[in-house]
Amino acid sequence: MADDELIWRIAGGSGDGIASTSQNFAKALMRAGLHVFTHRHYPSRIRGGHTYVEVRASADPVKSRGDGYNFLLALGDSFARNPQEGAYYGNEEVKPLSENLDDLREGGVIIYDEGLLDPADVPDFEERVEENDWHVFPLDLRGLAREQGREVMRNTAGVGATCAITGIDLEWIEELMADAMPEEIFEPNLEILETAYEQVSENYDVDAPDINVPEGEHEEEQLLMSGSDAIAYGAIDEGCRFISGYPMTPWTEVFTIMSQNLPELGGISEQVEDEIAAAALAVGASHAGAKAMSGSSGGGFALMSEPLGLAEMSETPVVLIEAMRAGPSTGMPTKPEQGDLEHVLYTSQGDSHRVVLAPGTVQEAYDHSRTAFRLAYDYQIPSVVLYDQKLSGELTNVPASHFDREPNPTMGKTLTEAELEEQPHTEDGKFLRFQHETDDGVSPRSIPGQKGGRYLVTGNEHNEAGHISEDPDNRVAQVNRRFQKLDAIRADLDENSLLAPYGPEEAEYGILTFGSQQGTVEEAVDRLNANGTSVKALAVNELAPYPVESVEAFVESVDEVLVVEMNASAQFRGLTQKELGRYGEKLHSLLKYNGNPFEPAEIVEGFETSIVEDGELPGPETKFVPAAGD
Amino acid sequence: MSAFSAIGEEREIDRDEYTPTVEPQATWCPGCGDFGVLKSLKQALPEVGRTPEETLLVTGIGCSGKLNSYLDSYGFHTLHGRALPVARAAALANPELEVIAAGGDGDGYGIGGNHFVHTARENHDMTYIVFNNEIFGLTKGQTSPTSPKGHKSKTQPHGSAKTPIRPLSMALTSGASFVARTAAVNPNQARDILVQAMEHDGFAHVDFLTQCPTWNKDARQYVPYTDINDSEDYEFDPTNRADAQELMRETEDKLYEGEVLTGIYYREDDRPSYQEEKKQLGELPEEPLAERYFDEDYDWERSYDRFIDQHK
C-alpha cells in the first residue's frame, strides 16, 4: 500500500461513537500537519445500523473524500442484536466488515474487532483477502476495552492499533484526548490507547503493510470545520442574533450550533412548532429590527414557501438555510442530493424572487453565509443559502485566518430616527416606506418603535405608504422596483464574486457544477489534466440572480461542457440553459442520485468515456445525459 | 438616545391618532361587528398609555386582517393564520413594544390553530384578539371552525357534521394565562377587557364575538349577554382554573343556543411570561435586540472566538 495518502475508514454501529472518534482522529492528523477531509455515511436510525466515517489525510490539500480507501477499522456493532425476540434484524453483526470491502484498495489494511465480529460470516473473505493482497489484523478490541472498564472505549483501542500499524505518533492522539476528555475518562482511555499500541507493535509485523502516512506541516493555524459550522459562524459574524427552527436532518446541525452559541452572545434561539412558524418568526424578528435567520431541509423548506413570499412582498430581510437531502417527500433523510435546486429557486407564488447562494467548500460556506446576510439586509430581500448533507457534515481543515473577520452588524438601508426625519413623508407626516424612486430598487425602512417611522406593511400589493392597493400604475411601479433590486444585486455580486474557473485557462473542455461537488470536480480536473485531457471547471455557486456573463464566457471558451450534479433531473443544467438561452448542444450531464456523493474517479471516468471517447459509463450509479441541442 | 424614542413616551394620547388619514379600501360591510373591535381597541390603547408608534399590530388574512388598514399604528398584515408567529418574534426581539396580534376564527382557530396552541403554551407576553363571527367572511360565507353543527354553506350544503371548536377551553388547556370573551355589542366591557389583556404580563387571548350581517344572517347577534364577572348568577373566581374550565364548558355548549356569557374567564397573574422565563435561563437579552444595531458603541465582540478552540 504505497499510496501517498491515508484514507482511514472506521465502521461500526450507529451510536457506537464512530463520529466522535473519527472527528478526534481527523483533528489529531490535522494538528500533526496534514490536510484532512472526512466523509460520513450513516443510516436514519438512532442506535445500531451500519455506519462509517472516512478520514482522508495527505500532505497536500484534499478537496474530497477521494476514491475508495486503504485502511479499514471494523468495530463491532454493539446494537446489532435486537432485544425484541423474533424480530427480523438481518445479519448486522458482521456488517462493519462485510459492507466495507468493495472499495478497499488493493494492498489495504483491515483491523477488525474479533471480540464482536467473525469473518467466517463474510462470504469468500479469505479469498478476497488473498486476491487483493489485504493485510488483516484481528484484534480483541472489545476485550481490551472491557479490561479497562468500558466497552465503548474499543474505539480508542482501534485508534491505538491504527497508530501502531501506520506509524502515526501516539503523542498527537494523546494530546488531543487530554484536551477533549475530562480527567476521569482520559486516564482509562490513555491506558487503553497505549495498551493497544504496544500489543499490536509486539505481536504483529507492523512494517508488513507498506503504509506511507505522509508528513506535513501547516504554514498557519488550521481549524477542523464542517460546512454547518462555517455557515453558523458566518451568520454570527454578520450580526445575526435571532434564529428560529424546527429540527430536521441535516439542517439541524446549523440550528444546533447557532442555538448553542447565540444566548452567550446575547441572541435568541427559538425552537418552534413547525417550519411555517419558524420562517414566520424570522420575518417577525427582522421586522422588529433584528438580524434573523431560519432554515430547514427539503420537506421543511416546503412549508417555508409562504413566509418566504411574505418576506419578499413585505421587503423584510431574512436569511433561510436549505440543507438538501435526497427527496422527494421524506426521501433519504441522511443521504446527500442536490435535488431541491428548482424547489428553492421557484417556490412561492407570483413573480417572487430571492437570492440563492450555494457554497461549494467550507470556506465558501462562511463567505456565502456572510454574503447572504449582507445582501438580504442591503436589498431587503430573502436570501437562501443552499447546501446539502455532504457539505453540512464533512469536516476539513481550513486556515484559521479565513475566519478572522470583523463583525458586520450593519442593517443596510435601515434608518435611524435622525435619518427618518429627512425621508419623504405624506402631508400629514406619515413615512413613505415603499417609495418608488430609488437608485437600486431599495426603499429605506424604519423599525417599529421609532418615532416618525410609522408604516403598515402587508403581503398584499401596496402603495408607497404601505396601504393595500390594486391600482394598476402602482402595481407596475412596485413590481418594477422589486425587480430592479435583482440587477443591483447581480452587479454587487459581480463586484464581490467568488466565481473563478479552475484549471488551465485555455482548456479544450469544461465542467460546470454547483455546491458541494466543487472540490470533487476540482480533483477530477487535476487528474484529467495530468492524464492529458485539457479541462477546466467552473463552480457556479451564485445561482440567483444567475451569473449569466461569467457562465457564458466560460461555456464560450470551451468545445464541450459536462454538467456535474447530484440529482436525476439535471436541474442545474436546466437552469443554466434557461438563463443562457442557448448552448443546449454543448451541455452534457453527468448525474448521480444513489445517495452517495461523486468520487473524483467517477467524474474522471465519466468525462473520459462520455465526452472524450463517446463510450459507456463506469457503473449504474452514475448517468450520462447527452447534450439536448438547441 | 434610544433608537426607539417612541417607546415609553408619556403623553396624553388622543384616540384619533389611531385613525388613518387615508380612507381604507372599503372591506368591512355596514353593520359589521369588526367596527366594534376597532372602536374598543382605539379606546383601550390610550388607556393603557400606548402610542401608535410603540404599538405593533400584526394581523392575519380575512376581514379581521384589515384591522391594520383601519388602525394607524406600526402594522404588519401577514398571512392567513400566521399572525402569531410573526407577532411573537417581534415581541421577543423587542419586548418593549406593545404587540397585538389579531385574526379571525378561520384564521386563528383553523389554519393557525397550531400556532395558537403553541403561543398559548409558551405564554408569550402579547395580546391576541380573535374576531369570532362563526363564518369565513371575506371568501364569501363558508363554514368556519366555530360555525355551529349543522350550519349550511356553499361548501357544506348539507350542513356541517362537525362540532364547533371550543376556543376558550383550547386556550386554557394550551396554557394561556389570560382567557376572555367579549362581544362587539358590549363596547364598554370590550374596552375594559382589552385594557386588562394588554396590561397582562403573558399571553392574553380575547375571543371577540363579532356579527357578520352579510354572510351569517342566521347567527345570533349575541344579545342578550351576561357579564360573568358582574353577574350575581355566577359564583365565580377567574383565578380558579377549575371554575374557568367548568364555565367554559357550559358557555361553549350554550353559545349556539342563545345564552352568551362574556367576561374574563381566567387570569393567572403570578405566572411569569415566556420572555421572563427565557431571561431567567439566560436565553433572552435584557435590552431589546433591535436596540444594539443602532448603538454605535455596542461592543460586537469577535463573537465566536470563545467557541473556536473546539475546532483547533
mmCIF file of N, CA and C in Angstrom, chain A residues 19 40 70 120 138 159 256 263 266 281 284 299 302 314 319 342 390 425 439 465 476 512 566 580 582 603:
data_model
loop_
_atom_site.group_PDB
_atom_site.id
_atom_site.type_symbol
_atom_site.label_atom_id
_atom_site.label_comp_id
_atom_site.label_asym_id
_atom_site.label_seq_id
_atom_site.Cartn_x
_atom_site.Cartn_y
_atom_site.Cartn_z
ATOM 1 N N ALA A 19 -18.636 8.708 14.968
ATOM 2 C CA ALA A 19 -18.460 10.100 14.549
ATOM 3 C C ALA A 19 -17.451 10.823 15.428
ATOM 4 N N ARG A 40 -18.944 11.164 5.811
ATOM 5 C CA ARG A 40 -19.760 10.489 6.811
ATOM 6 C C ARG A 40 -20.917 9.767 6.140
ATOM 7 N N ASN A 70 -7.961 2.985 2.008
ATOM 8 C CA ASN A 70 -6.905 1.989 2.125
ATOM 9 C C ASN A 70 -6.696 1.467 3.541
ATOM 10 N N ALA A 120 -15.745 -15.436 9.482
ATOM 11 C CA ALA A 120 -16.309 -16.635 8.856
ATOM 12 C C ALA A 120 -17.706 -16.355 8.311
ATOM 13 N N PRO A 138 -6.638 -9.198 13.104
ATOM 14 C CA PRO A 138 -7.745 -9.427 14.054
ATOM 15 C C PRO A 138 -7.287 -9.031 15.454
ATOM 16 N N VAL A 159 -7.982 3.003 17.520
ATOM 17 C CA VAL A 159 -7.108 4.109 17.100
ATOM 18 C C VAL A 159 -5.662 3.788 17.483
ATOM 19 N N THR A 256 -28.459 23.720 15.662
ATOM 20 C CA THR A 256 -27.847 23.360 16.934
ATOM 21 C C THR A 256 -26.666 24.272 17.265
ATOM 22 N N PRO A 263 -27.276 32.422 22.756
ATOM 23 C CA PRO A 263 -27.547 33.012 24.073
ATOM 24 C C PRO A 263 -26.289 33.626 24.702
ATOM 25 N N GLY A 266 -25.831 37.067 23.599
ATOM 26 C CA GLY A 266 -26.970 37.965 23.782
ATOM 27 C C GLY A 266 -28.002 37.842 22.683
ATOM 28 N N LEU A 281 -41.398 33.467 12.182
ATOM 29 C CA LEU A 281 -40.712 34.109 13.306
ATOM 30 C C LEU A 281 -39.513 34.919 12.838
ATOM 31 N N GLY A 284 -40.793 38.054 11.499
ATOM 32 C CA GLY A 284 -41.260 38.941 12.562
ATOM 33 C C GLY A 284 -40.104 39.583 13.319
ATOM 34 N N GLY A 299 -38.199 18.914 2.870
ATOM 35 C CA GLY A 299 -39.596 18.830 3.289
ATOM 36 C C GLY A 299 -40.020 19.976 4.192
ATOM 37 N N ALA A 302 -40.330 23.244 2.259
ATOM 38 C CA ALA A 302 -41.586 23.342 1.516
ATOM 39 C C ALA A 302 -42.602 24.162 2.309
ATOM 40 N N SER A 314 -43.173 41.917 1.497
ATOM 41 C CA SER A 314 -43.086 42.944 2.538
ATOM 42 C C SER A 314 -41.687 43.549 2.607
ATOM 43 N N VAL A 319 -32.706 35.534 6.186
ATOM 44 C CA VAL A 319 -31.848 34.519 5.591
ATOM 45 C C VAL A 319 -32.405 33.141 5.943
ATOM 46 N N GLU A 342 -34.472 23.438 -7.897
ATOM 47 C CA GLU A 342 -35.608 24.120 -8.529
ATOM 48 C C GLU A 342 -36.647 24.516 -7.485
ATOM 49 N N LYS A 390 -23.917 16.567 2.383
ATOM 50 C CA LYS A 390 -22.481 16.314 2.251
ATOM 51 C C LYS A 390 -21.680 17.449 2.864
ATOM 52 N N HIS A 425 -42.253 62.026 3.626
ATOM 53 C CA HIS A 425 -43.431 61.679 4.404
ATOM 54 C C HIS A 425 -44.650 62.224 3.668
ATOM 55 N N ASP A 439 -32.400 54.432 -6.254
ATOM 56 C CA ASP A 439 -31.325 54.112 -7.206
ATOM 57 C C ASP A 439 -31.303 52.628 -7.546
ATOM 58 N N ALA A 465 -47.085 54.262 0.701
ATOM 59 C CA ALA A 465 -47.244 54.405 2.154
ATOM 60 C C ALA A 465 -47.485 53.055 2.830
ATOM 61 N N VAL A 476 -47.482 48.251 -11.204
ATOM 62 C CA VAL A 476 -46.343 48.146 -12.123
ATOM 63 C C VAL A 476 -45.103 48.795 -11.503
ATOM 64 N N LEU A 512 -19.100 22.192 -15.602
ATOM 65 C CA LEU A 512 -19.865 23.107 -14.767
ATOM 66 C C LEU A 512 -20.437 22.303 -13.606
ATOM 67 N N MET A 566 -25.782 16.269 -8.411
ATOM 68 C CA MET A 566 -26.335 15.104 -7.704
ATOM 69 C C MET A 566 -27.859 15.130 -7.713
ATOM 70 N N LEU A 580 -28.965 31.076 -19.905
ATOM 71 C CA LEU A 580 -28.116 31.468 -21.028
ATOM 72 C C LEU A 580 -28.933 31.595 -22.315
ATOM 73 N N ARG A 582 -29.285 29.559 -24.648
ATOM 74 C CA ARG A 582 -28.790 28.727 -25.755
ATOM 75 C C ARG A 582 -27.686 27.806 -25.228
ATOM 76 N N ILE A 603 -16.019 11.017 -11.801
ATOM 77 C CA ILE A 603 -16.112 12.163 -12.707
ATOM 78 C C ILE A 603 -15.065 12.031 -13.807
#
